[in-house]
PDB file of C-alpha atoms in Angstrom:
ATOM      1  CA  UNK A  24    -117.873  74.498 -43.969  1.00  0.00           C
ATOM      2  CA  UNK A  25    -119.851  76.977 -41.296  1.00  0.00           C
ATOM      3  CA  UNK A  26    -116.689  77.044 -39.196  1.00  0.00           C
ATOM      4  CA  UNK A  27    -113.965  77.877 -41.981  1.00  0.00           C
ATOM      5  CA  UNK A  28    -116.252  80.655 -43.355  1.00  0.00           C
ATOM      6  CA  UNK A  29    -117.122  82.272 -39.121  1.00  0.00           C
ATOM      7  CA  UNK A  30    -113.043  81.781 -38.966  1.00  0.00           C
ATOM      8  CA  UNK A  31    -112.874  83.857 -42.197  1.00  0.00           C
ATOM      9  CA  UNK A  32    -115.049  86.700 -40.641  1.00  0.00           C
ATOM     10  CA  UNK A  33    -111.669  87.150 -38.312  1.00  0.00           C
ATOM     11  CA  UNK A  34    -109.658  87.708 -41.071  1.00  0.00           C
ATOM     12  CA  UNK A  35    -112.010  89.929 -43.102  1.00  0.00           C
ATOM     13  CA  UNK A  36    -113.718  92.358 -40.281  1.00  0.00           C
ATOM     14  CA  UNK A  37    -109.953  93.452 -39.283  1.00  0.00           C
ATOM     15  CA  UNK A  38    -109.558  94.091 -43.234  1.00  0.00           C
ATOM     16  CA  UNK A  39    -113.111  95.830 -43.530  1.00  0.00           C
ATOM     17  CA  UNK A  40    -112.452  98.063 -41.061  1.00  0.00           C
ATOM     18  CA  UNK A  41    -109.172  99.818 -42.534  1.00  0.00           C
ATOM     19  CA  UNK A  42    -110.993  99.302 -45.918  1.00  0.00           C
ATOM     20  CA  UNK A  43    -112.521 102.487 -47.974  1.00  0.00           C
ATOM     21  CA  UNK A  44    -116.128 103.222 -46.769  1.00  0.00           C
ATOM     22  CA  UNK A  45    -116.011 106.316 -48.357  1.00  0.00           C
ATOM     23  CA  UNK A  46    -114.393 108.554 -50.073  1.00  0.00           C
ATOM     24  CA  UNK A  47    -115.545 112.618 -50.021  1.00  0.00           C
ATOM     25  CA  UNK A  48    -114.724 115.694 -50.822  1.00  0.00           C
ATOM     26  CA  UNK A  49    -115.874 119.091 -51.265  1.00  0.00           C
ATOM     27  CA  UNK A  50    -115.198 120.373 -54.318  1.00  0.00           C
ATOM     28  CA  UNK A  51    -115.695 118.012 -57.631  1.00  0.00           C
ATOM     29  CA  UNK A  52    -112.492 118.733 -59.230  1.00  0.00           C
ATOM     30  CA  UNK A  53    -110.180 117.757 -56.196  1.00  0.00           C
ATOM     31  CA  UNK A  54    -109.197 114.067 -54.708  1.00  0.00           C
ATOM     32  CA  UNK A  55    -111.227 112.742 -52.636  1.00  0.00           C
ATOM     33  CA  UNK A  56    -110.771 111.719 -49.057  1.00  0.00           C
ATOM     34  CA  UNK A  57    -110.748 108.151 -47.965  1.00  0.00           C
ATOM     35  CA  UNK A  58    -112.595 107.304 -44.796  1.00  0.00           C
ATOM     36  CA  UNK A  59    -111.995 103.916 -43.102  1.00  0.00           C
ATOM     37  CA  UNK A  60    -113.992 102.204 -39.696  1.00  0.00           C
ATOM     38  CA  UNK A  61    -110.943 103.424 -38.087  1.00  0.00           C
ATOM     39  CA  UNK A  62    -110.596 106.929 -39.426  1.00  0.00           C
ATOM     40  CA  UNK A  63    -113.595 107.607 -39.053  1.00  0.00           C
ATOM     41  CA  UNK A  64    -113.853 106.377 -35.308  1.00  0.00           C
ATOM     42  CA  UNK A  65    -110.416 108.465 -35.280  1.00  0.00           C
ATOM     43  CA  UNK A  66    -112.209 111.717 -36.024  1.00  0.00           C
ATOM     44  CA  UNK A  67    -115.220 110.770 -33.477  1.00  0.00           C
ATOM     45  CA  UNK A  68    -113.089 110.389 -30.184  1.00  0.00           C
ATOM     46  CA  UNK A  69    -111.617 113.803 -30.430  1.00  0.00           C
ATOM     47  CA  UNK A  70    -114.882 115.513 -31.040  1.00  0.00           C
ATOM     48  CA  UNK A  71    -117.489 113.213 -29.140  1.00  0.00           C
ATOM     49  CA  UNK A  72    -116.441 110.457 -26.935  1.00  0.00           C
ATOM     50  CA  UNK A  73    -120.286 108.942 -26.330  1.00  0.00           C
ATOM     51  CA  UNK A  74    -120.473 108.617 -30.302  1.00  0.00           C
ATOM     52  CA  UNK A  75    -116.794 107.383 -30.669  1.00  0.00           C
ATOM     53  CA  UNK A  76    -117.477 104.615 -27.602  1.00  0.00           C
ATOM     54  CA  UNK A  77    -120.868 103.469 -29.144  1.00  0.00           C
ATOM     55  CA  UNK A  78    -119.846 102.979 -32.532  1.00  0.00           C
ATOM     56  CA  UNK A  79    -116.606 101.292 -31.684  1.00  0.00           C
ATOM     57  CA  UNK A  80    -118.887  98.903 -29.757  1.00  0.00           C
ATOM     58  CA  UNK A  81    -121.140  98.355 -32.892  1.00  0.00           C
ATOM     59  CA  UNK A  82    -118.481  98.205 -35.679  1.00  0.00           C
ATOM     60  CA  UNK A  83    -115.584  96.329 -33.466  1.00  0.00           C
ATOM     61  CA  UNK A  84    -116.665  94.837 -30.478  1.00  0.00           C
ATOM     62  CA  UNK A  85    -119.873  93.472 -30.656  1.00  0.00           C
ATOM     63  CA  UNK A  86    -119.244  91.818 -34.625  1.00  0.00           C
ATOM     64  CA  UNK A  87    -115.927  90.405 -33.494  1.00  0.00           C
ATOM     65  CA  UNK A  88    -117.654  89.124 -30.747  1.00  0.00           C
ATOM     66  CA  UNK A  89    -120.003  87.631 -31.964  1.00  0.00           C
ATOM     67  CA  UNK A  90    -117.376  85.571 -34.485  1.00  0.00           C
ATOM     68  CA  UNK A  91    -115.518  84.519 -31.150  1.00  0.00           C
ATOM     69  CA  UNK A  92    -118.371  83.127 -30.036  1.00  0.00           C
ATOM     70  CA  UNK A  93    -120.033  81.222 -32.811  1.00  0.00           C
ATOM     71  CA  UNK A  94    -116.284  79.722 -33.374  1.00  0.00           C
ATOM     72  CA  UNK A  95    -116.575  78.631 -29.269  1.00  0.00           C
ATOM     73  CA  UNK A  96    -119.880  77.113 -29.871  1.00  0.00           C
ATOM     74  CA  UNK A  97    -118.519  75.388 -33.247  1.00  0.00           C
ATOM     75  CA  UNK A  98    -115.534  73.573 -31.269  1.00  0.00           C
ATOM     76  CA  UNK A  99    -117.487  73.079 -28.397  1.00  0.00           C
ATOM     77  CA  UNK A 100    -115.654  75.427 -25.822  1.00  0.00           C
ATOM     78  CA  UNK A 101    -118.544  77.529 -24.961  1.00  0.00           C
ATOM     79  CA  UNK A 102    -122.247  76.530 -24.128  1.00  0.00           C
ATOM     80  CA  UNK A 103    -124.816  76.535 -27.161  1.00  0.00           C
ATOM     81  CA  UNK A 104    -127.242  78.411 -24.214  1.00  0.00           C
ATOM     82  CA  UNK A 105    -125.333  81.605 -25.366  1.00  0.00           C
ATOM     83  CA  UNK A 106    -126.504  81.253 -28.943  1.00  0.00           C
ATOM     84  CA  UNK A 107    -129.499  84.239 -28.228  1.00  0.00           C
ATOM     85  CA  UNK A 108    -126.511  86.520 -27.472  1.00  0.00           C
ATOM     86  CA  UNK A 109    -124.957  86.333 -30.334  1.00  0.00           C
ATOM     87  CA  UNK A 110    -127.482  86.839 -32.193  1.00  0.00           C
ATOM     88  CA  UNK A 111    -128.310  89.753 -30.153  1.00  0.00           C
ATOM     89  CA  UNK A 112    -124.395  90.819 -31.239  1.00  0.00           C
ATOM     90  CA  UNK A 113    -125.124  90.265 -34.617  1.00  0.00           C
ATOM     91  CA  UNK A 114    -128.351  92.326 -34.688  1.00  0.00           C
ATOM     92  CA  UNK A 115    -126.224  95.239 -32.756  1.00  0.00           C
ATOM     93  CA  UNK A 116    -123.337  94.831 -35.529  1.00  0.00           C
ATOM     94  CA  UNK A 117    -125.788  95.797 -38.313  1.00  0.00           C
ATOM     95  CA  UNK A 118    -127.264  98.771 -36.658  1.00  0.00           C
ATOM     96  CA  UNK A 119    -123.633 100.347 -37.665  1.00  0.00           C
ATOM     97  CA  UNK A 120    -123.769  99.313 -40.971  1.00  0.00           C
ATOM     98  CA  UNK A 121    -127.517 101.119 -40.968  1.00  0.00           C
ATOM     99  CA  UNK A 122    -126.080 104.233 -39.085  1.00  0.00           C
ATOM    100  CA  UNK A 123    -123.767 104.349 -41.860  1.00  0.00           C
ATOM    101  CA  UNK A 124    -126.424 104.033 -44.579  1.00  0.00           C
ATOM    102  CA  UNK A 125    -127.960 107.198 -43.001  1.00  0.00           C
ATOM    103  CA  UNK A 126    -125.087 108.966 -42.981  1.00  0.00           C
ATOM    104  CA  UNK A 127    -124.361 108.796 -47.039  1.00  0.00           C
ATOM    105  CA  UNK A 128    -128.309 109.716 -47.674  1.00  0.00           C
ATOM    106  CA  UNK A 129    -127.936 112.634 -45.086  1.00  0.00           C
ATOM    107  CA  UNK A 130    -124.745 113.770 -46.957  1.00  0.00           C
ATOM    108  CA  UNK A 131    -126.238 113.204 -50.250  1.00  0.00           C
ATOM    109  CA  UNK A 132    -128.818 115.129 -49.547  1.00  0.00           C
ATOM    110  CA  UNK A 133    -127.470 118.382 -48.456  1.00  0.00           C
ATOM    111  CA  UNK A 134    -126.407 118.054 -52.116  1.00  0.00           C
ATOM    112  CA  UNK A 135    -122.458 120.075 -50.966  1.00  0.00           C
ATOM    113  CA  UNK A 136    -119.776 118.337 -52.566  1.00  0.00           C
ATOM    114  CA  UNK A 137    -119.411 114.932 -53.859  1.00  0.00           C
ATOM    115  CA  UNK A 138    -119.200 111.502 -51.454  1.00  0.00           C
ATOM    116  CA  UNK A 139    -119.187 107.971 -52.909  1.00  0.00           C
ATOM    117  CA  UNK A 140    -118.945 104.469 -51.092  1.00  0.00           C
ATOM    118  CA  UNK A 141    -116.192 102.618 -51.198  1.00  0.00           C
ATOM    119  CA  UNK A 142    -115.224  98.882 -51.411  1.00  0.00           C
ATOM    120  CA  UNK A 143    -114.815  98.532 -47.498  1.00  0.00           C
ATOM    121  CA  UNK A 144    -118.373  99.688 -47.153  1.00  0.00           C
ATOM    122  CA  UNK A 145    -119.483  96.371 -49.359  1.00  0.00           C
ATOM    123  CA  UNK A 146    -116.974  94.167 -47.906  1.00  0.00           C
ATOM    124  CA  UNK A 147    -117.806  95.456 -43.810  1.00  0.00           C
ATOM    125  CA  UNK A 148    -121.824  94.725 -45.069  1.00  0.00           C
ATOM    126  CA  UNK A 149    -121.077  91.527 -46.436  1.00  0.00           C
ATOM    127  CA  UNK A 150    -118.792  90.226 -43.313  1.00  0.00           C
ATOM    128  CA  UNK A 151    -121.543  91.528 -40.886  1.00  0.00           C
ATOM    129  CA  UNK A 152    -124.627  89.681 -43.502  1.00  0.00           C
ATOM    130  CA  UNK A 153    -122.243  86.724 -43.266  1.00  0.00           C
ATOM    131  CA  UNK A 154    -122.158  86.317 -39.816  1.00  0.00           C
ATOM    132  CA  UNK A 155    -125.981  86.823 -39.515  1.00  0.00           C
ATOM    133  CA  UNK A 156    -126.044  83.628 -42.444  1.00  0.00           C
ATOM    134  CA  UNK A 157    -124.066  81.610 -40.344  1.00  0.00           C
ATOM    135  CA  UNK A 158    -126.289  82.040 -37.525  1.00  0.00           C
ATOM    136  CA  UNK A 159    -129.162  81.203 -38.908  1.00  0.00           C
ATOM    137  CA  UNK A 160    -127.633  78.229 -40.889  1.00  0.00           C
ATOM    138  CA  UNK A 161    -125.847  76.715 -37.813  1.00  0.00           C
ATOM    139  CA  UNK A 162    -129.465  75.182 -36.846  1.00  0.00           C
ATOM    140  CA  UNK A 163    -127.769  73.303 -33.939  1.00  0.00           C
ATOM    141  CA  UNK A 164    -130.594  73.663 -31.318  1.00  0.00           C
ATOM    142  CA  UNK A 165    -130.477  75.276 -28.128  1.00  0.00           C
ATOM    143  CA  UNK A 166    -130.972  72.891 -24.777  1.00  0.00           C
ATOM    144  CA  UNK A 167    -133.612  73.035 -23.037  1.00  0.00           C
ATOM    145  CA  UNK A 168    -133.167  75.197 -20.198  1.00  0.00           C
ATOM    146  CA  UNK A 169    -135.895  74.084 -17.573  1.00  0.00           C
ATOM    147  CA  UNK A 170    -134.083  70.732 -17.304  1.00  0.00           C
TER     148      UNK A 170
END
């Protein structure tokens, strides 16, 4: 059951991060703009490349890496001594989903225009959550490494 639902993760981060995080706008009585993981990290390499390089680490590499990995552990391709590192992933995969967080309250705040979440932002949360959950349920203990 713990490896169909880590092989679902590869199906649903690709669709999370094309997915609506938000939609905003500046005025109330015009349409709103959809931004996606990808737009978004569209927009950030042509105005700040550090930004653009960290976040694509946290929202795409490190929580797709961290599915690869728990799947390699699961069929026994990959040593359960890496388990610490993926976890490690996992924690680095939710510090974009906090980075986001901040973002809506900072926009909110200002108080100019109107922004909203979208159904991505839910569905990215709940794939990165998920992957945390099967971590911690996969209670398949580490060896012992002094031996």
């Amino acid at each position: 059951m713990l490896k169909a639902a880590n092989l679902c993760l590869l199906i649903l981060f690709p669709v999370a991060w094309f997915a609506p995080l938000l939609r905003a706008g500046l005025l109330p009585f015009f349409a709103l703009d959809e931004i996606s993981v990808i737009s978004g990290l569209q927009a950030l390499w042509e105005k700040d490349v550090f930004i653009a390089l960290l976040v694509t680490f946290l929202a795409l590499v490190a929580p797709l890496a961290k599915v690869i990995g728990t799947a390699l552990i699961q069929f026994n391709l990959m040593s359960r001594r890496l388990k610490p590192v993926l976890t490690t992933l996992g924690r680095l995969a939710m510090a974009d989903v906090f980075l986001i967080a901040i973002y809506i309250v900072a926009a909110k705040g200002i108080g100019v225009g109107r922004l909203e979440t979208g159904w991505g932002l839910y569905l990215f949360t709940a794939c990165v959550l998920g992957s945390y959950a099967i971590t911690l349920i996969d209670k398949t203990p580490v060896p012992d490494q002094r031996a």
